[in-house]
Amino acid sequence: MGDSLELPGEKKKGFARRRFGLGTRITLGLTAVAVLVVLAGAVLRAAQESAIEILKSHLEEEARVSERVHQIRTALLEARRHDHDLALSYRQTPPEAFNPRYWQPVEELLAGVRQDLERLRGIVQDPGILREIRGIQQAVELYGTEYAALVDLHRRMGSAAGGLEAQIRDQEEQLEAAISQRGPASALERLKALRFARIDYFARHRPAEADAVRASSQALARDIAASPLSEPARSPLSAALDQYRLLFDRYAEVVEEASARRASLVKAVAEAEPGLDRVLSQMRSARVLAYYSVSLSDAIGYTAGIVGLITLLAAGWMVLALRRNVMRAIEASVDFARRVELGDLSARIAETEAPALGRLAEVLNEMAASLERARDQHLDQVKALQREVDSLRGRVAVQDKILQAAQAETRSLEQQVAEGARELASALEEVRMRNREMMLFNEMSSLLHTCRSDREAFDVIDLYAGRLFPLEEGALYFLSPTHDKLECLAAWGGVSRERPGSFGPEACLALRRGHVHQVEDPAASPLCEHVRAFGGPRRPYLCLPMAAGGDTLGILHLSFSPPEASAEVSAAAREHKRDMAKALADQIALAISNIRLRETLHRQSIRDPLTGLFNRRYLEESLQREVARAERTGRPLALLMLDVDHFKRFNDSYGHEAGDAVLRALGRLLRQSVREGDIACRFGGEEFVVLLPEATLETAQERAERIRDEARRIRIHREGRYLDPVSVSFGVAIYPDHGVSAETLLAAADAALYRAKSSGRDRVMVSLRAS
């Protein structure tokens, strides 16, 4: 009767709670969630497969684009190389033999680049990359246009016979010949300055050198205008100078236009290169995004699978946990009691769903917490004391660390100071070495400028080259006058002039290629024939062509110690030695070229171009000197003046070419008939003068008779017949019997020659004694 009544609805609810408890409901919910997660993982897996396919297509597209970009870049580099060869072609190749090998490869390369760019447009789908490709196509078209214009410029430079450079040099020689015959003496000095300025401009093509040429030509024009020449004599000189200036201005315009075209080429390549890099960069960016998409899909799919599996395991675990809840609570209480008995006051009983066990757990947990608080208060006091001790120890340790750090810092500073001192000493030593090299180089340059002959210059080079290159072996080879072999004219570093010997120009790769030939590894690089023929150990070497004014003079050969034998020598020092060698070669070439140019100008100033004898200017200087010497020594001086009989008949009957042939034959006869120390000169027209120092009157007469006899044997054959025999008349005068000065001696010989002509020609007459 004491039991309470239950309603039917309440019985059903209680039955439902007993049948579907909390654990069952949680398990069912987790199972549903796991199923949904697994389904989501399957969907993500399918998305991952699609992303992988996209990534594969990106990789294939990137590979094709990279291959095309590499081909385009290689073609542009090859085109630049051919352009460099083109820049040298009009110097190295005669203009009439202009070879299409300098421009045809570039046209073929540009055609290939255009095809590759069109293929790229067919491969790429991205709009941004297509815009970059269109920009590259525009740069390539600009390159092609400018290169075609540059080729046309070089053709124009070589279109005339001999090329513009050859025309300018020919005009310069004609101008010199005209000034030598009719111009003032000061104009020749102006012409020398003009020639030096023109040589500098041909060698370097700098605007400053062009301005120097124009300034020299203007100064020469002013000298000609201010000269006392008559208008008929001055007009041809001015016309020749105007033609020279016109040719030079045409040459300078072409050089400036070629420089502008080449700058445009460099700009076009500079615009194309970044475009190619941006195409590759955008392709890589697309591939990286696709890769990250695949990786993200892969990670999400695997994560979803793992989460589903974990959820299923958690559901099973919760069912087992709820069934064993009571047993665990009892076991936890027993374990709690044992841990408290052993002194573990942090032990607690976990909460449970059973009310009675829960209340018991609360009481036991409160008891353990009270005990733990009391213990913690005691431990806090002990820890406070321990902290004080640890603080003191820590301060001592910090002081020790500070002291150790200070000692380490001191040692580090000492090492840095020592290292800095060593580096400073090394830098000072290098500066002293460079200053010494510069001083030696300047001294050598100054001495070379004062040399008057090749032999003097080679002695200076012998003296200074070994001091500039104390660790290297070197030799200086110059082309022979016939240009068929190179001879060693200076050597240093243990190399004698006889040991290298001589060899042909084709034996040196530097001369055959037209630029520096450098060998770092003799076992893996082509060697010059003269190095291979010499034998001995193979060493790194350098061959530098020496050229000035467009003419090749020879080579500078320099061999270095093997890298393993000079490991202490830095790469920068070796590069400095190579730069010094290049500067030395340029300086030697310029000095030798200037010496030979001075010798040529001097020879042209004292020699008659038709007969090869000395000219009247040299005769006047020599006669004054010989008269002074005869007066000083008291010895005689004989003077022969001769003239070709009936010379006008040769010109009138056979032409001026025949008259020139007679004068040339007589010049050869005089050169063969005079002694060493005698002076044979062309006095003017068909008149000649021979000075015979220390010759008596009898000796002079005998010499004149022998020359007169030899002249009658001269036979000149022209146009299928022999010319009339040649005869000459002589006038003989001797110092001091017939004159005591150059003027009186010449006048006496001229009077004797006039008497020989009046007496019937073809004879020798001696001057009457001076009164």
Coordinates of C-alpha atoms in Angstrom, one line a residue, residues 76 163 182 241 282 316 344 373 485 533 549 561 566 579 628 637 652 660 662:
L76 CA 69.1 35.9 -79.4
G163 CA 86.1 51.2 -98.6
R182 CA 103.5 73.2 -103.7
L241 CA 91.4 69.1 -98.4
Q282 CA 53.9 33.0 -64.7
G316 CA 32.3 2.2 -29.3
D344 CA 49.9 11.3 -2.6
R373 CA 46.7 22.6 1.3
K485 CA 106.9 35.3 -90.8
A533 CA 106.4 23.3 -81.7
G549 CA 96.1 52.3 -87.6
S561 CA 102.9 29.6 -64.0
S566 CA 101.0 29.5 -57.8
D579 CA 94.9 43.6 -68.2
A628 CA 131.8 73.2 -92.9
L637 CA 135.2 68.3 -101.4
D652 CA 108.3 65.1 -127.1
D660 CA 110.3 59.3 -116.4
V662 CA 115.1 57.7 -118.4

